[in-house]
mmCIF file of C-alpha atoms in Angstrom:
data_model
loop_
_atom_site.group_PDB
_atom_site.id
_atom_site.type_symbol
_atom_site.label_atom_id
_atom_site.label_comp_id
_atom_site.label_asym_id
_atom_site.label_seq_id
_atom_site.Cartn_x
_atom_site.Cartn_y
_atom_site.Cartn_z
ATOM 1 C CA UNK A 1 34.372 -12.561 -16.905
ATOM 2 C CA UNK A 2 35.864 -13.911 -13.666
ATOM 3 C CA UNK A 3 34.185 -12.442 -10.607
ATOM 4 C CA UNK A 4 35.297 -12.599 -7.007
ATOM 5 C CA UNK A 5 32.896 -13.573 -4.217
ATOM 6 C CA UNK A 6 32.755 -9.943 -3.122
ATOM 7 C CA UNK A 7 31.882 -8.797 -6.647
ATOM 8 C CA UNK A 8 29.187 -11.455 -6.951
ATOM 9 C CA UNK A 9 27.739 -10.505 -3.567
ATOM 10 C CA UNK A 10 27.688 -6.830 -4.581
ATOM 11 C CA UNK A 11 25.873 -7.706 -7.820
ATOM 12 C CA UNK A 12 23.290 -9.777 -5.924
ATOM 13 C CA UNK A 13 22.647 -6.897 -3.497
ATOM 14 C CA UNK A 14 22.249 -4.496 -6.420
ATOM 15 C CA UNK A 15 19.825 -6.883 -8.155
ATOM 16 C CA UNK A 16 17.796 -7.312 -4.950
ATOM 17 C CA UNK A 17 17.520 -3.547 -4.639
ATOM 18 C CA UNK A 18 16.418 -3.224 -8.261
ATOM 19 C CA UNK A 19 13.884 -6.038 -7.918
ATOM 20 C CA UNK A 20 12.428 -4.309 -4.856
ATOM 21 C CA UNK A 21 11.998 -1.054 -6.769
ATOM 22 C CA UNK A 22 10.371 -2.922 -9.660
ATOM 23 C CA UNK A 23 7.861 -4.522 -7.276
ATOM 24 C CA UNK A 24 7.009 -1.103 -5.840
ATOM 25 C CA UNK A 25 6.342 0.155 -9.369
ATOM 26 C CA UNK A 26 4.157 -2.858 -10.158
ATOM 27 C CA UNK A 27 2.180 -2.323 -6.964
ATOM 28 C CA UNK A 28 1.595 1.337 -7.872
ATOM 29 C CA UNK A 29 0.540 0.362 -11.405
ATOM 30 C CA UNK A 30 -2.061 -2.105 -10.133
ATOM 31 C CA UNK A 31 -3.510 0.594 -7.886
ATOM 32 C CA UNK A 32 -3.622 2.993 -10.855
ATOM 33 C CA UNK A 33 -5.371 0.407 -13.042
ATOM 34 C CA UNK A 34 -7.992 -0.152 -10.344
ATOM 35 C CA UNK A 35 -8.518 3.600 -10.066
ATOM 36 C CA UNK A 36 -8.999 3.870 -13.825
ATOM 37 C CA UNK A 37 -11.547 1.040 -13.714
ATOM 38 C CA UNK A 38 -13.517 2.798 -10.958
ATOM 39 C CA UNK A 39 -13.541 6.083 -12.897
ATOM 40 C CA UNK A 40 -14.594 4.311 -16.101
ATOM 41 C CA UNK A 41 -17.531 2.656 -14.311
ATOM 42 C CA UNK A 42 -18.793 6.048 -13.156
ATOM 43 C CA UNK A 43 -18.351 7.573 -16.618
ATOM 44 C CA UNK A 44 -20.240 4.669 -18.193
ATOM 45 C CA UNK A 45 -23.173 5.251 -15.854
ATOM 46 C CA UNK A 46 -23.097 8.921 -16.863
ATOM 47 C CA UNK A 47 -23.070 7.952 -20.559
ATOM 48 C CA UNK A 48 -19.722 9.661 -21.215
ATOM 49 C CA UNK A 49 -18.466 7.143 -23.791
ATOM 50 C CA UNK A 50 -15.610 9.307 -25.068
ATOM 51 C CA UNK A 51 -14.021 9.531 -21.644
ATOM 52 C CA UNK A 52 -14.610 5.816 -21.050
ATOM 53 C CA UNK A 53 -12.559 5.245 -24.205
ATOM 54 C CA UNK A 54 -9.843 7.470 -22.754
ATOM 55 C CA UNK A 55 -9.824 5.348 -19.592
ATOM 56 C CA UNK A 56 -9.557 2.203 -21.714
ATOM 57 C CA UNK A 57 -6.533 3.682 -23.499
ATOM 58 C CA UNK A 58 -5.036 4.556 -20.092
ATOM 59 C CA UNK A 59 -5.531 1.028 -18.767
ATOM 60 C CA UNK A 60 -3.817 -0.425 -21.833
ATOM 61 C CA UNK A 61 -0.913 1.991 -21.361
ATOM 62 C CA UNK A 62 -0.571 0.905 -17.722
ATOM 63 C CA UNK A 63 -0.613 -2.766 -18.736
ATOM 64 C CA UNK A 64 2.083 -2.150 -21.355
ATOM 65 C CA UNK A 65 4.192 -0.564 -18.627
ATOM 66 C CA UNK A 66 3.507 -3.576 -16.394
ATOM 67 C CA UNK A 67 4.787 -5.896 -19.131
ATOM 68 C CA UNK A 68 7.977 -3.875 -19.574
ATOM 69 C CA UNK A 69 8.633 -3.804 -15.816
ATOM 70 C CA UNK A 70 8.013 -7.552 -15.478
ATOM 71 C CA UNK A 71 10.412 -8.225 -18.345
ATOM 72 C CA UNK A 72 13.074 -6.070 -16.733
ATOM 73 C CA UNK A 73 12.504 -7.776 -13.368
ATOM 74 C CA UNK A 74 12.924 -11.184 -15.028
ATOM 75 C CA UNK A 75 16.289 -9.958 -16.301
ATOM 76 C CA UNK A 76 17.362 -8.813 -12.842
ATOM 77 C CA UNK A 77 16.316 -12.124 -11.297
ATOM 78 C CA UNK A 78 18.321 -14.083 -13.842
ATOM 79 C CA UNK A 79 21.399 -11.881 -13.357
ATOM 80 C CA UNK A 80 21.076 -12.460 -9.612
ATOM 81 C CA UNK A 81 20.843 -16.221 -10.183
ATOM 82 C CA UNK A 82 23.979 -16.286 -12.362
ATOM 83 C CA UNK A 83 25.983 -13.600 -10.547
ATOM 84 C CA UNK A 84 28.493 -16.123 -9.249
ATOM 85 C CA UNK A 85 28.807 -18.069 -12.517
ATOM 86 C CA UNK A 86 32.134 -17.411 -14.225
ATOM 87 C CA UNK A 87 32.442 -17.133 -17.977
ATOM 88 C CA UNK A 88 29.048 -15.586 -18.679
ATOM 89 C CA UNK A 89 28.203 -12.052 -19.739
ATOM 90 C CA UNK A 90 25.642 -10.751 -17.275
ATOM 91 C CA UNK A 91 24.547 -8.183 -19.853
ATOM 92 C CA UNK A 92 23.722 -11.028 -22.257
ATOM 93 C CA UNK A 93 22.019 -12.927 -19.437
ATOM 94 C CA UNK A 94 19.830 -9.902 -18.704
ATOM 95 C CA UNK A 95 18.923 -9.303 -22.365
ATOM 96 C CA UNK A 96 18.034 -12.960 -22.961
ATOM 97 C CA UNK A 97 15.824 -13.147 -19.867
ATOM 98 C CA UNK A 98 14.037 -9.935 -20.870
ATOM 99 C CA UNK A 99 13.395 -11.270 -24.382
ATOM 100 C CA UNK A 100 12.102 -14.595 -23.023
ATOM 101 C CA UNK A 101 9.695 -12.832 -20.663
ATOM 102 C CA UNK A 102 8.392 -10.600 -23.440
ATOM 103 C CA UNK A 103 7.681 -13.676 -25.584
ATOM 104 C CA UNK A 104 5.476 -15.068 -22.805
ATOM 105 C CA UNK A 105 3.323 -11.949 -22.670
ATOM 106 C CA UNK A 106 0.077 -12.152 -24.615
ATOM 107 C CA UNK A 107 -2.071 -9.627 -26.433
ATOM 108 C CA UNK A 108 -3.251 -6.916 -24.030
ATOM 109 C CA UNK A 109 -6.880 -7.679 -24.838
ATOM 110 C CA UNK A 110 -6.357 -11.078 -23.174
ATOM 111 C CA UNK A 111 -4.815 -9.595 -20.035
ATOM 112 C CA UNK A 112 -6.948 -10.400 -16.945
ATOM 113 C CA UNK A 113 -6.930 -6.736 -15.877
ATOM 114 C CA UNK A 114 -8.114 -5.577 -19.308
ATOM 115 C CA UNK A 115 -10.900 -8.182 -19.252
ATOM 116 C CA UNK A 116 -11.828 -6.971 -15.783
ATOM 117 C CA UNK A 117 -12.011 -3.408 -17.122
ATOM 118 C CA UNK A 118 -14.326 -4.426 -19.990
ATOM 119 C CA UNK A 119 -16.500 -6.515 -17.691
ATOM 120 C CA UNK A 120 -16.949 -3.864 -14.985
ATOM 121 C CA UNK A 121 -17.624 -1.072 -17.466
ATOM 122 C CA UNK A 122 -20.246 -3.189 -19.233
ATOM 123 C CA UNK A 123 -21.886 -4.335 -15.992
ATOM 124 C CA UNK A 124 -22.156 -0.719 -14.840
ATOM 125 C CA UNK A 125 -25.215 -0.520 -17.120
ATOM 126 C CA UNK A 126 -25.980 -4.216 -17.831
ATOM 127 C CA UNK A 127 -26.765 -7.289 -15.736
ATOM 128 C CA UNK A 128 -24.892 -9.821 -17.860
ATOM 129 C CA UNK A 129 -21.319 -10.251 -19.074
ATOM 130 C CA UNK A 130 -20.308 -8.359 -22.227
ATOM 131 C CA UNK A 131 -20.723 -10.542 -25.356
ATOM 132 C CA UNK A 132 -16.985 -10.711 -26.156
ATOM 133 C CA UNK A 133 -16.281 -12.048 -22.659
ATOM 134 C CA UNK A 134 -19.357 -14.268 -22.377
ATOM 135 C CA UNK A 135 -18.246 -16.205 -25.475
ATOM 136 C CA UNK A 136 -14.558 -16.323 -24.518
ATOM 137 C CA UNK A 137 -13.584 -19.946 -23.877
ATOM 138 C CA UNK A 138 -10.330 -18.845 -22.238
ATOM 139 C CA UNK A 139 -12.098 -17.236 -19.291
ATOM 140 C CA UNK A 140 -11.575 -19.077 -16.040
ATOM 141 C CA UNK A 141 -13.667 -18.279 -13.005
ATOM 142 C CA UNK A 142 -11.089 -17.582 -10.337
ATOM 143 C CA UNK A 143 -11.754 -18.174 -6.683
ATOM 144 C CA UNK A 144 -11.255 -14.950 -4.792
ATOM 145 C CA UNK A 145 -8.885 -15.568 -1.888
ATOM 146 C CA UNK A 146 -9.282 -13.275 1.093
ATOM 147 C CA UNK A 147 -5.857 -11.934 2.016
ATOM 148 C CA UNK A 148 -7.169 -9.161 4.251
ATOM 149 C CA UNK A 149 -6.336 -11.158 7.393
ATOM 150 C CA UNK A 150 -3.002 -12.766 8.238
ATOM 151 C CA UNK A 151 -3.420 -16.538 8.820
ATOM 152 C CA UNK A 152 -0.838 -16.348 11.617
ATOM 153 C CA UNK A 153 -1.768 -13.271 13.639
ATOM 154 C CA UNK A 154 -5.475 -13.267 12.697
ATOM 155 C CA UNK A 155 -5.037 -9.515 12.438
ATOM 156 C CA UNK A 156 -5.374 -7.262 9.355
ATOM 157 C CA UNK A 157 -2.695 -8.140 6.820
ATOM 158 C CA UNK A 158 0.311 -5.828 6.840
ATOM 159 C CA UNK A 159 3.419 -6.051 4.645
ATOM 160 C CA UNK A 160 2.215 -9.214 2.857
ATOM 161 C CA UNK A 161 4.827 -11.878 2.111
ATOM 162 C CA UNK A 162 4.193 -14.764 -0.297
ATOM 163 C CA UNK A 163 5.624 -18.253 0.166
ATOM 164 C CA UNK A 164 7.110 -19.134 -3.235
ATOM 165 C CA UNK A 165 6.623 -22.859 -2.563
ATOM 166 C CA UNK A 166 2.850 -22.795 -1.960
ATOM 167 C CA UNK A 167 1.753 -19.208 -2.771
ATOM 168 C CA UNK A 168 0.210 -18.690 0.663
ATOM 169 C CA UNK A 169 0.449 -15.165 2.042
ATOM 170 C CA UNK A 170 1.349 -14.016 5.553
ATOM 171 C CA UNK A 171 2.109 -10.682 7.185
ATOM 172 C CA UNK A 172 5.803 -9.979 7.680
ATOM 173 C CA UNK A 173 5.432 -9.650 11.459
ATOM 174 C CA UNK A 174 3.550 -12.938 11.659
ATOM 175 C CA UNK A 175 6.006 -15.024 9.685
ATOM 176 C CA UNK A 176 8.975 -13.392 11.408
ATOM 177 C CA UNK A 177 7.517 -14.422 14.762
ATOM 178 C CA UNK A 178 7.034 -18.021 13.565
ATOM 179 C CA UNK A 179 10.566 -18.235 12.153
ATOM 180 C CA UNK A 180 12.283 -16.706 15.185
ATOM 181 C CA UNK A 181 15.183 -19.001 16.064
ATOM 182 C CA UNK A 182 14.209 -21.537 13.379
ATOM 183 C CA UNK A 183 15.448 -22.314 9.871
ATOM 184 C CA UNK A 184 12.028 -23.333 8.573
ATOM 185 C CA UNK A 185 8.519 -24.168 9.771
ATOM 186 C CA UNK A 186 5.459 -25.841 8.299
ATOM 187 C CA UNK A 187 3.185 -23.440 6.425
ATOM 188 C CA UNK A 188 0.574 -22.231 8.949
ATOM 189 C CA UNK A 189 -2.301 -22.409 6.455
ATOM 190 C CA UNK A 190 -4.566 -25.362 7.288
ATOM 191 C CA UNK A 191 -4.086 -28.328 4.964
ATOM 192 C CA UNK A 192 -0.770 -27.110 3.501
ATOM 193 C CA UNK A 193 2.225 -29.428 3.883
ATOM 194 C CA UNK A 194 4.827 -27.068 2.408
ATOM 195 C CA UNK A 195 7.585 -25.535 4.479
ATOM 196 C CA UNK A 196 8.319 -21.838 4.812
ATOM 197 C CA UNK A 197 11.709 -20.241 5.461
ATOM 198 C CA UNK A 198 13.210 -16.785 5.046
ATOM 199 C CA UNK A 199 14.557 -17.883 1.664
ATOM 200 C CA UNK A 200 11.142 -19.034 0.456
ATOM 201 C CA UNK A 201 9.247 -15.797 1.108
ATOM 202 C CA UNK A 202 9.139 -12.664 -1.007
ATOM 203 C CA UNK A 203 7.318 -9.335 -1.019
ATOM 204 C CA UNK A 204 3.832 -9.863 -2.430
ATOM 205 C CA UNK A 205 3.181 -6.665 -4.391
ATOM 206 C CA UNK A 206 -0.099 -7.983 -5.828
ATOM 207 C CA UNK A 207 -1.673 -8.539 -2.403
ATOM 208 C CA UNK A 208 -0.244 -5.216 -1.180
ATOM 209 C CA UNK A 209 -1.889 -3.486 -4.143
ATOM 210 C CA UNK A 210 -5.188 -5.287 -3.511
ATOM 211 C CA UNK A 211 -5.158 -4.177 0.143
ATOM 212 C CA UNK A 212 -4.516 -0.569 -0.908
ATOM 213 C CA UNK A 213 -7.299 -0.714 -3.513
ATOM 214 C CA UNK A 214 -9.809 -2.205 -1.062
ATOM 215 C CA UNK A 215 -8.912 0.379 1.577
ATOM 216 C CA UNK A 216 -9.433 3.247 -0.883
ATOM 217 C CA UNK A 217 -12.757 1.818 -2.062
ATOM 218 C CA UNK A 218 -13.998 1.381 1.509
ATOM 219 C CA UNK A 219 -13.123 4.996 2.338
ATOM 220 C CA UNK A 220 -14.830 6.160 -0.849
ATOM 221 C CA UNK A 221 -17.971 4.142 -0.117
ATOM 222 C CA UNK A 222 -18.021 5.384 3.464
ATOM 223 C CA UNK A 223 -17.759 8.987 2.263
ATOM 224 C CA UNK A 224 -20.582 8.426 -0.243
ATOM 225 C CA UNK A 225 -22.777 6.887 2.473
ATOM 226 C CA UNK A 226 -22.074 9.845 4.756
ATOM 227 C CA UNK A 227 -23.063 12.274 2.004
ATOM 228 C CA UNK A 228 -26.348 10.398 1.511
ATOM 229 C CA UNK A 229 -27.026 10.497 5.257
ATOM 230 C CA UNK A 230 -26.306 14.233 5.321
ATOM 231 C CA UNK A 231 -28.812 14.804 2.496
ATOM 232 C CA UNK A 232 -31.439 12.788 4.355
ATOM 233 C CA UNK A 233 -30.825 14.841 7.502
ATOM 234 C CA UNK A 234 -31.302 18.052 5.538
ATOM 235 C CA UNK A 235 -34.603 16.786 4.189
#
């Protein structure tokens, strides 16, 4: 179980590559979940309850996949962290980290994305929250943070990167420009006293997914508006 520096470095590179692929999968899953929610809302309005149930099953399947990918990614991160530690089995390290992550995961019905599905489907034909969510003491009203604009460039967010020390998000081009020739800088978000460096930032797949979802919804709404205008013109 003795590893040379070159072997450890190779393992770390392999883990980084695997973690990147996992994040891409998670981003795609979030986009798929959002698509299923949108379809379910339309089906609920149409009164097609059987297909709404199919969409609910699909969302749960996606969330199960998300849990498995997150558990695997936790294993890769831990292997990366201990790659240079002699005397440990990296296979055991991976398995233990995966098991620990799975233990943290709750019942799917308590998953925020599943609750969002139930809420949006219900509100497609109702004005209030569904009873099972209205009475749920665990619900926390989250403040929606707008990540559509980079706080550095003031331009539309591209390739979002999250600062692990404060959770603020910047575009890759913006933070690269700030860090050019520097080891670290103060977080550019007003009121934040944390520092940001190349080691403290990571790909933010959740924001990337949200940007993709919002872009698709805007295009869909624009197309629907155009269709309505075309009908009016015909009249």
